[in-house]
Coordinates of C-alpha atoms in Angstrom, one line a residue:
X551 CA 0.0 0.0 0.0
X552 CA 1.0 3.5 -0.7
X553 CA 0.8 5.9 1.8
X554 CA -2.0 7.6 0.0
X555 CA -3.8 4.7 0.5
X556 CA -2.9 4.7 4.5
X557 CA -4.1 7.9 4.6
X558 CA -7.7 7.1 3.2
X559 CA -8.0 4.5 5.5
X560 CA -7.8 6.5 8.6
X561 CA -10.4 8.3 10.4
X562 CA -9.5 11.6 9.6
X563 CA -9.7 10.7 6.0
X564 CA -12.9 9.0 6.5
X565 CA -15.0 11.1 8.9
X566 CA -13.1 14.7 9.5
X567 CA -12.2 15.6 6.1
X568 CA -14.7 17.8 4.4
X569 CA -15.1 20.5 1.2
X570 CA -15.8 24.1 1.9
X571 CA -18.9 23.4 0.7
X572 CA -20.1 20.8 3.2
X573 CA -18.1 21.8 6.4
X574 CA -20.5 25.3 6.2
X575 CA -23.4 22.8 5.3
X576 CA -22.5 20.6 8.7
X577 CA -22.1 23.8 10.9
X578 CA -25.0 25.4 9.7
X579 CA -27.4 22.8 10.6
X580 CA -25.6 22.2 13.6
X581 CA -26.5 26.2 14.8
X582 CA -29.8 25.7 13.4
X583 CA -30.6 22.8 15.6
X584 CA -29.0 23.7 18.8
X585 CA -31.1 27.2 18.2
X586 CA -34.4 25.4 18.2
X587 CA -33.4 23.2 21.0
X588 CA -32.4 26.6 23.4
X589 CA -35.5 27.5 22.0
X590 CA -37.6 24.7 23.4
X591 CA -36.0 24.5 26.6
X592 CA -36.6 28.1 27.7
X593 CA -40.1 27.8 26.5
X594 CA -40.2 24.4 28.7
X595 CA -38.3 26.1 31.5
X596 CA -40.9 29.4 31.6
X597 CA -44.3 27.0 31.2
X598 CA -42.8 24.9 33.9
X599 CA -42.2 27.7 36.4
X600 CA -45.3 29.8 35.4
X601 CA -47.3 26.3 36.4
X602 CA -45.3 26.2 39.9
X603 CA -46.3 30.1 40.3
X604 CA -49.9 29.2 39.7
X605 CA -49.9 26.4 41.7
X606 CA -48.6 27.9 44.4
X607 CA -50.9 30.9 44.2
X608 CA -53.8 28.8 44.2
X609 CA -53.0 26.9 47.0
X610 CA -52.7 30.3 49.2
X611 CA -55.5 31.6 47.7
X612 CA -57.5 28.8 47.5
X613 CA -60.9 30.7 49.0
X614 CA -60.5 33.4 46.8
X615 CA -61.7 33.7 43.2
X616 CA -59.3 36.2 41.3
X617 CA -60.3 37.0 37.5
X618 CA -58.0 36.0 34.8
X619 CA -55.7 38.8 33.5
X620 CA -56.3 40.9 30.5
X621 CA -54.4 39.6 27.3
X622 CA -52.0 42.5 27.7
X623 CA -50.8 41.4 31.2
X624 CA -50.3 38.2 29.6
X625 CA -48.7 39.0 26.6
X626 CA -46.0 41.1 28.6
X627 CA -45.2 37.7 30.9
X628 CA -44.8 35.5 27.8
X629 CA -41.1 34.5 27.0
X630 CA -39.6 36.7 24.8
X631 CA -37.9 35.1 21.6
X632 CA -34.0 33.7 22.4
X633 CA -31.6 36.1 20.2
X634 CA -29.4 33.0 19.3
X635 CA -25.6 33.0 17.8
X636 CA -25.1 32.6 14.0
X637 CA -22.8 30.1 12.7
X638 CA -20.0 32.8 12.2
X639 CA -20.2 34.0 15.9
X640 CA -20.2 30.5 17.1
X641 CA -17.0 29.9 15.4
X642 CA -15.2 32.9 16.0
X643 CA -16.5 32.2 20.1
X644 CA -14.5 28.9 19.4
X645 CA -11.3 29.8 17.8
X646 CA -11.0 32.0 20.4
X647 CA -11.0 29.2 23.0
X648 CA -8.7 26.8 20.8
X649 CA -6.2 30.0 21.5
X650 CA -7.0 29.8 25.2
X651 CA -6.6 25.9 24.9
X652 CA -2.9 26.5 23.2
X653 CA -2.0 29.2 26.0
X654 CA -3.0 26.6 28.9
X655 CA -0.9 24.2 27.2
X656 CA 2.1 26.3 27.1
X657 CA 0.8 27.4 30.7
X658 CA 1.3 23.5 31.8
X659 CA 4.8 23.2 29.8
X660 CA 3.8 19.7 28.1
X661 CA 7.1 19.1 28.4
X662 CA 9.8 21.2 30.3
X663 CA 12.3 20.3 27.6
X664 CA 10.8 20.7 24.7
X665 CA 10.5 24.3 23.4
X666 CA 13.4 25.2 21.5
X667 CA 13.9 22.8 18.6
X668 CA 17.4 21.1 18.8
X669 CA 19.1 18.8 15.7
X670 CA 18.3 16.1 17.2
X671 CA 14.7 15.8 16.9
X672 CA 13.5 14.2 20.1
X673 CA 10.0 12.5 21.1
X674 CA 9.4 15.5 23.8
X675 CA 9.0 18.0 21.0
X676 CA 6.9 15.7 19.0
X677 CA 4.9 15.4 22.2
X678 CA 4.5 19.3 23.2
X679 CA 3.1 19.8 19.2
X680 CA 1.0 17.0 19.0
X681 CA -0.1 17.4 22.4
X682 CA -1.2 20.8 22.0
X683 CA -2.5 20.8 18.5
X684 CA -4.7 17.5 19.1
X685 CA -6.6 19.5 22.2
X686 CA -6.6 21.8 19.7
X687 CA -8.5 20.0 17.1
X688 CA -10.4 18.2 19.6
X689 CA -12.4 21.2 20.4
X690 CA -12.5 22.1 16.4
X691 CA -14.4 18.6 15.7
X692 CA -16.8 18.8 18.7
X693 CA -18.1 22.0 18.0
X694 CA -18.7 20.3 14.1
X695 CA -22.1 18.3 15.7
X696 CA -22.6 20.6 18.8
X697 CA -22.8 24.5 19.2
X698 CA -21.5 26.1 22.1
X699 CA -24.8 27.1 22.9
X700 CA -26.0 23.7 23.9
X701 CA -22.2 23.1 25.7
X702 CA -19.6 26.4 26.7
X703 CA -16.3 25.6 25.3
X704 CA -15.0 27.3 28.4
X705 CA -16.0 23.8 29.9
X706 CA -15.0 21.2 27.3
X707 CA -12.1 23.0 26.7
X708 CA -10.4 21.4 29.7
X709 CA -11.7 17.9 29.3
X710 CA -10.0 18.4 25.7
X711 CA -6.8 19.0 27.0
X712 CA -6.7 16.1 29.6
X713 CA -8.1 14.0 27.1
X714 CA -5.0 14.8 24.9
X715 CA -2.7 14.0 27.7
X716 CA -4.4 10.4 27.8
X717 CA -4.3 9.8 24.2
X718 CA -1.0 11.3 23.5
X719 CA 0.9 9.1 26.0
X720 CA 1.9 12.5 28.0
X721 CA 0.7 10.7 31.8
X722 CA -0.5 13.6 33.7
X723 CA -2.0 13.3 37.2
X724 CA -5.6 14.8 37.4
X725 CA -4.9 16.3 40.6
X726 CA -1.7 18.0 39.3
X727 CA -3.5 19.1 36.1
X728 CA -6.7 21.2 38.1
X729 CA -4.2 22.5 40.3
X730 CA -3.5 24.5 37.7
X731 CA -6.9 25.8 36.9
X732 CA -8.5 28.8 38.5
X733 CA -12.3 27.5 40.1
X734 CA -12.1 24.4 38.7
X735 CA -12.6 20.9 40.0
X736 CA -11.8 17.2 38.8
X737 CA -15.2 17.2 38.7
X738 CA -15.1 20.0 36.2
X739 CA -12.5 18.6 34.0
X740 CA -14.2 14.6 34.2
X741 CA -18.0 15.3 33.8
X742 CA -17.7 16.5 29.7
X743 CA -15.2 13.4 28.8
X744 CA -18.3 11.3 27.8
X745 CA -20.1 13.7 25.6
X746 CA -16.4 14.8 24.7
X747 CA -15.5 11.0 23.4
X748 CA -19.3 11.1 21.7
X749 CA -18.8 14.0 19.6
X750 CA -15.1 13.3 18.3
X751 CA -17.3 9.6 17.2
X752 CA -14.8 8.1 19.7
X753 CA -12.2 8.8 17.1
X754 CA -8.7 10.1 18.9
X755 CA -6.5 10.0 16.0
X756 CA -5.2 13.2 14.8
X757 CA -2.9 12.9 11.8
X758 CA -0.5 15.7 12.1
X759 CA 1.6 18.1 9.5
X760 CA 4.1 18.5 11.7
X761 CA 6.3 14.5 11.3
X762 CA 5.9 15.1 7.4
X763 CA 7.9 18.7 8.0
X764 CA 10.5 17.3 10.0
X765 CA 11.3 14.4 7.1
X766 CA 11.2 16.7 4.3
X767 CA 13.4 18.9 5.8
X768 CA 15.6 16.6 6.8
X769 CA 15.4 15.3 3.2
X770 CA 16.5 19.0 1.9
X771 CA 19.5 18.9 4.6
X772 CA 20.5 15.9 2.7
X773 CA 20.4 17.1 -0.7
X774 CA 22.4 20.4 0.8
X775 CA 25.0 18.2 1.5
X776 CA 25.2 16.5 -1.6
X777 CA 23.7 12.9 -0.5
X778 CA 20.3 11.4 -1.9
X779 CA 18.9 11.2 -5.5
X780 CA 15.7 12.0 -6.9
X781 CA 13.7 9.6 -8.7
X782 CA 11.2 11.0 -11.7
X783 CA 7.1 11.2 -11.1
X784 CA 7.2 8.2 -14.2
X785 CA 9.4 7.0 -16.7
X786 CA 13.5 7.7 -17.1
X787 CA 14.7 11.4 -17.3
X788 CA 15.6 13.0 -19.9
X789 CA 19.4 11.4 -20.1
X790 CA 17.4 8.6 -18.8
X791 CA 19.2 8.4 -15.4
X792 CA 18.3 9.4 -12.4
X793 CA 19.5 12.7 -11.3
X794 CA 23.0 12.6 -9.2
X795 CA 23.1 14.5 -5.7
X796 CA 26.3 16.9 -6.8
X797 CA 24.2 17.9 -9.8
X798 CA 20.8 18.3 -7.4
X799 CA 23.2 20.4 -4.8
X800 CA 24.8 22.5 -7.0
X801 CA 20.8 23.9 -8.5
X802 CA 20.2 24.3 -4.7
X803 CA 23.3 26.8 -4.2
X804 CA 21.9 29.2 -7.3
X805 CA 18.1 28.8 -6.3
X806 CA 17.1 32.6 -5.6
X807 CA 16.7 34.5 -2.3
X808 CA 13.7 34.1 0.5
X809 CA 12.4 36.8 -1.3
X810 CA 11.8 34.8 -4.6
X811 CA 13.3 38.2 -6.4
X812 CA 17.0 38.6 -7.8
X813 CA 18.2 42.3 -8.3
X814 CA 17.5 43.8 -11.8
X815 CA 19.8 42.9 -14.3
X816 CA 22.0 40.0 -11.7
X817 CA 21.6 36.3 -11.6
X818 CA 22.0 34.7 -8.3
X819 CA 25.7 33.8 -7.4
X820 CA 25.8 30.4 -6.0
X821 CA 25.8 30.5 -2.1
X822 CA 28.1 29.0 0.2
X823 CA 27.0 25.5 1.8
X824 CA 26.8 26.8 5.1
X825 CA 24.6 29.6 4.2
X826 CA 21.9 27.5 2.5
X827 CA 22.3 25.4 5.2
X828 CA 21.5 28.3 7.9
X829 CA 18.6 29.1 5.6
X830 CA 17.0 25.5 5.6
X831 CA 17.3 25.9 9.3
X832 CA 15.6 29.4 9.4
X833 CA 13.0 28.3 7.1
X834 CA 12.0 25.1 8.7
X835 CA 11.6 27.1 12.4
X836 CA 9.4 29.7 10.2
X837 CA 6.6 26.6 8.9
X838 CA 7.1 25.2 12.3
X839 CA 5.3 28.0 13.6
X840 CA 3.5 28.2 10.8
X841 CA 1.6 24.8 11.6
X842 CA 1.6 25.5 15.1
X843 CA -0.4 28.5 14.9
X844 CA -2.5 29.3 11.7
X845 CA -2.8 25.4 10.5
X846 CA -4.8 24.7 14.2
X847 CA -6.6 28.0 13.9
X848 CA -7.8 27.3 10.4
X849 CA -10.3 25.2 9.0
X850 CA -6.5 23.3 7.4
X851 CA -7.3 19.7 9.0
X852 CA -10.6 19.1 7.7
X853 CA -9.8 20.8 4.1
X854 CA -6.4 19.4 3.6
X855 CA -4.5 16.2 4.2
X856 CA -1.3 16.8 6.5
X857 CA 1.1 16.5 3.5
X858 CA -0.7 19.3 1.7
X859 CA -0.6 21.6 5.0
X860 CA 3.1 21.3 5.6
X861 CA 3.6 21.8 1.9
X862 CA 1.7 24.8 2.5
X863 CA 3.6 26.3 4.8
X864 CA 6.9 25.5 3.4
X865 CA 5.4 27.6 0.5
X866 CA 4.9 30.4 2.9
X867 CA 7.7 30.6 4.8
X868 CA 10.5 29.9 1.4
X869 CA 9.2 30.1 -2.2
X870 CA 12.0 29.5 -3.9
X871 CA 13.1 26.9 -1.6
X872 CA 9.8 25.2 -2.5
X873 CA 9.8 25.2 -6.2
X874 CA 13.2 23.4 -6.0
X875 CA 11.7 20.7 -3.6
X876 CA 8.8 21.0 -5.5
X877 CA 10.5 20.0 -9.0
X878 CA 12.4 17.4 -7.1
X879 CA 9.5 15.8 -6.5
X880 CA 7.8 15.9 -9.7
X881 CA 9.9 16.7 -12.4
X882 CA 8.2 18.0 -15.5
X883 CA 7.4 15.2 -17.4
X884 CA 6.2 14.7 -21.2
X885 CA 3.2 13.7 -20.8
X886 CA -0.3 16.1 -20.5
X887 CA -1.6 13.9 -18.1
X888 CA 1.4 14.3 -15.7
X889 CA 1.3 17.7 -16.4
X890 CA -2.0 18.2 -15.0
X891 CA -1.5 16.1 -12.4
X892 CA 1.3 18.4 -10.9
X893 CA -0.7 21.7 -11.8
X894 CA -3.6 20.3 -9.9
X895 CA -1.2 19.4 -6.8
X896 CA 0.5 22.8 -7.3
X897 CA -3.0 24.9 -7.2
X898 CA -3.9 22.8 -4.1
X899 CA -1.5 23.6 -2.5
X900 CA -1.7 27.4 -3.7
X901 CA -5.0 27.3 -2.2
X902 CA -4.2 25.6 1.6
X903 CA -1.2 28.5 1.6
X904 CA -3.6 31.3 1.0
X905 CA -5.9 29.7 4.0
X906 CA -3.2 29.5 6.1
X907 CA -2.4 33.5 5.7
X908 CA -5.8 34.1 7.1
X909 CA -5.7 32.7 9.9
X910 CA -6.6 35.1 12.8
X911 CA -3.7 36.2 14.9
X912 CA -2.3 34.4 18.0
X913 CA -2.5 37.7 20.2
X914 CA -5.9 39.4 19.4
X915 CA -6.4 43.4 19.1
X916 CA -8.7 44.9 21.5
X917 CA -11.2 45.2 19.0
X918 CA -11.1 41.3 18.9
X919 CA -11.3 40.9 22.2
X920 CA -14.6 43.3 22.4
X921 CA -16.1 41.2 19.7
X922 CA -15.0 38.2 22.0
X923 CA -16.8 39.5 25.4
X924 CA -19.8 40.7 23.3
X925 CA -20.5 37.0 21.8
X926 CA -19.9 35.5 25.1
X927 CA -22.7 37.8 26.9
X928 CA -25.3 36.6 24.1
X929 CA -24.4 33.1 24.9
X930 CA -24.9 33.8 28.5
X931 CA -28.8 35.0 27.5
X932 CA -28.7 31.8 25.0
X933 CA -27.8 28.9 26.6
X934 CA -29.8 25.7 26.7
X935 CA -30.6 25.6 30.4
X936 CA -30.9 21.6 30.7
X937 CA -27.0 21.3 29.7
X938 CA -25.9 23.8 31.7
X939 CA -25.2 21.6 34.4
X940 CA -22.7 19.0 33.2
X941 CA -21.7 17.6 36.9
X942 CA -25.1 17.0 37.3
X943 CA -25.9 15.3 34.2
X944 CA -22.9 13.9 34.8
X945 CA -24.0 12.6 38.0
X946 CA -27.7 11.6 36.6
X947 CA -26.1 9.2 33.9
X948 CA -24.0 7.5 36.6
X949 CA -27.2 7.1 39.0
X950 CA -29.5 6.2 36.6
X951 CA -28.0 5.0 33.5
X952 CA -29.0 8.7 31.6
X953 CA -32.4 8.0 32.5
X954 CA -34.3 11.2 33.8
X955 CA -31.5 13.8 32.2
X956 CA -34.1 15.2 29.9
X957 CA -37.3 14.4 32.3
X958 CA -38.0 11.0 30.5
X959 CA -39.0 7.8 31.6
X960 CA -39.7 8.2 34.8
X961 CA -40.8 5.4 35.8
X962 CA -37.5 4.0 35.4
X963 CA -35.6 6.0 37.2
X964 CA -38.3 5.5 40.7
X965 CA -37.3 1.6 39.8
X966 CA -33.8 2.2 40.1
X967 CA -33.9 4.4 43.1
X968 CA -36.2 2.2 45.1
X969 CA -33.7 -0.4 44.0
X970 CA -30.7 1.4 45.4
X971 CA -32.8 2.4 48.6
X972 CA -33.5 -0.9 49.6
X973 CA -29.7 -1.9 48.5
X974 CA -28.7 0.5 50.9
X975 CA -31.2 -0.9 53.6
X976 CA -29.8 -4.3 53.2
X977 CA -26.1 -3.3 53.6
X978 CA -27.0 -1.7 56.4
X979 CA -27.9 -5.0 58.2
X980 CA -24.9 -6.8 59.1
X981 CA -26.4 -10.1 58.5
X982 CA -27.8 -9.4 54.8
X983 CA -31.2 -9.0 54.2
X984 CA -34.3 -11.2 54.7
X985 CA -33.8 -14.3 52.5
X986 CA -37.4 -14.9 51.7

């Protein structure tokens, strides 16, 4: 198998990749649906306590006869209609907690060690990134089939990161981790891991750009130095050999500056090994940051396979140094239908680069951050009040096996608790209860 064909095996490939098209599609009817639900539930919630009101001022009043009020009186008590987030203020309301989820992790130092990169490229980085980013996308795929009006992201955004911990091998205490949050509980952090697990489809997986950077830049070190060939897209090259390193390094030394420009009327003289080496190096920190920032922050995962994304960014961060690695990958061949395979791969990537440049930035203006607090007081006046609770549901699902969360079935949830009292009654009694 190629690893094309890995890729479309996975989960990511299977059930988190999306066009533009249908990832606005899935999040629009998401909204739509968690906006009817708040709906509902404040309707229920305002019936439910105007019937306690009534009942209560009927049993006080029980000798006297009051007449019903006038349709104005009533009309002026009736819920008034739920001003509910649109899909664009939903996600901006979540990007902004995937930048609070990447400044707890840094917060936490997932690891101590692992910060600066070093030549030696070392499991602790790998597990800082990935760490990080999953929590990251985590969040990003939950919000897909649930709004943060029906769950606050200021609330699954912890689960998400102890999650990661768990399912990127990065063992972290759950004591040690909520000592580190401000009014927060292991309670707190637990109670959303269930409906945290159901909306990621119990998937965990996260296939990241950031192993496919580290080999292709180790693979330009390589041809820096001289060692390595490159192998054609199909069929011989044109002398019908395959290309020799020297040949490959010495088109490396004349490739032109970060800049992509030469000076009028000059060619680029040929550079000194060390300095395209230094340059690799400066480039490769520059997509690093790259993916660590606008490739979470973006809509990159579910658009674009890893590959493409760190393509992407090596686009950004060196043009030049990409249509070199670029041509070494596919070299022009003959044929049109080669051709347009590597414009098509060539556009994509075009595309994926230009998404990446959009992203929002990592430190927000104040005007951003005024947009932030104004989305998060609507959401305080739209939230569905039955999920506001998640200890409690929490709680209820461990009780009664999710009976009675929504008010359903009632019936079985006075079975189980008379079951549990008279448990209780029976341990009580230090010789068991009656056996007949």
């Amino acid at each position: 198998m190629t690893e094309d064909e890995i890729y479309r095996t996975s989960t990511q490939y299977r059930l988190w990749s999306f066009t533009p098209k249908s990832l606005h599609s899935l999040r629009s009817t998401t909204n739509s649906l968690a906006a009817e639900g708040v709906r509902t539930a404040v309707r229920t919630a305002a019936d439910t306590s105007k019937a306690a009101a009534n009942a209560e001022t009927n049993g006080m009043n029980s000798d006297r006869v009051e007449s019903p009020l006038p349709p104005s009186a009533q009309a002026s008590q009736a819920p008034q209609e739920v001003d509910c987030l649109t899909v664009e203020e939903e996600q901006k309301l979540v990007g902004f907690y995937c930048l609070k989820a990447m400044e707890f992790a840094d917060f936490c130092d997932f690891p101590t060690n692992v910060k600066v990169y070093s030549s030696i490229i070392g499991g602790a980085f790998f597990r800082y990134t990935w760490l990080c980013a999953t929590a990251v996308q985590y969040l990003k795929r939950f919000y897909l089939s649930n709004s943060p009006m029906t769950y606050h992201p200021k609330e699954i955004m912890p689960s998400a990161l102890f999650l990661s911990t768990k399912t990127e091998n990065h063992y972290t205490p759950l004591r040690s981790f909520v000592s580190k949050l401000q009014k927060t509980t292991a309670e707190d952090v637990v109670a959303p891991e269930f409906l945290l697990t159901q909306g990621l489809r119990f998937t965990f997986d996260i296939r990241h750009p950031q192993r496919g950077l580290e080999g292709g830049f180790m693979e330009l070190l390589s041809l820096a130095m001289g060692k390595g060939y490159t192998y054609p897209l199909s069929g011989p090259t044109a002398h019908g050999e395959k290309v020799a390193a020297s040949k490959l390094k010495e088109k490396m030394l004349s490739i032109l500056p970060p800049s992509g420009v030469a000076r009028e009327g000059e060619t680029p003289k040929p550079v000194k090994p060390e300095q395209l080496i230094s340059r690799i190096q400066t480039t490769h920190g520059f997509a690093k940051d790259i993916l660590k920032t606008s490739a979470l922050l973006t809509d990159a995962y579910f658009l674009y396979t890893p590959s493409q994304i760190w393509l992407a960014a090596l686009l950004i961060a060196d043009s030049p140094l990409f249509n070199f690695y670029f041509d070494v990958k596919f070299p022009s061949p003959s044929s049109p239908p080669s051709n347009l395979l590597k414009s098509k791969i060539l556009s994509t990537l075009q595309q994926c680069s230009t998404l990446l440049k959009s992203s929002t930035s990592t430190k927000p203006a104040q005007s951003e951050m005024d947009e932030f607090k104004r989305i998060d007081k609507k959401l305080y006046k739209c939230r569905n009040p039955e999920k506001i609770d998640l200890v409690g549901i929490n709680k209820a699902v461990k009780r009664d096996g999710g009976y009675g969360v929504s008010g359903v079935d009632e019936k079985v949830v006075k079975k189980r608790k008379l079951e549990r009292e008279r448990s209780e009654r029976d341990g009580a009694d230090i010789f068991g209860g009656p056996l007949v």
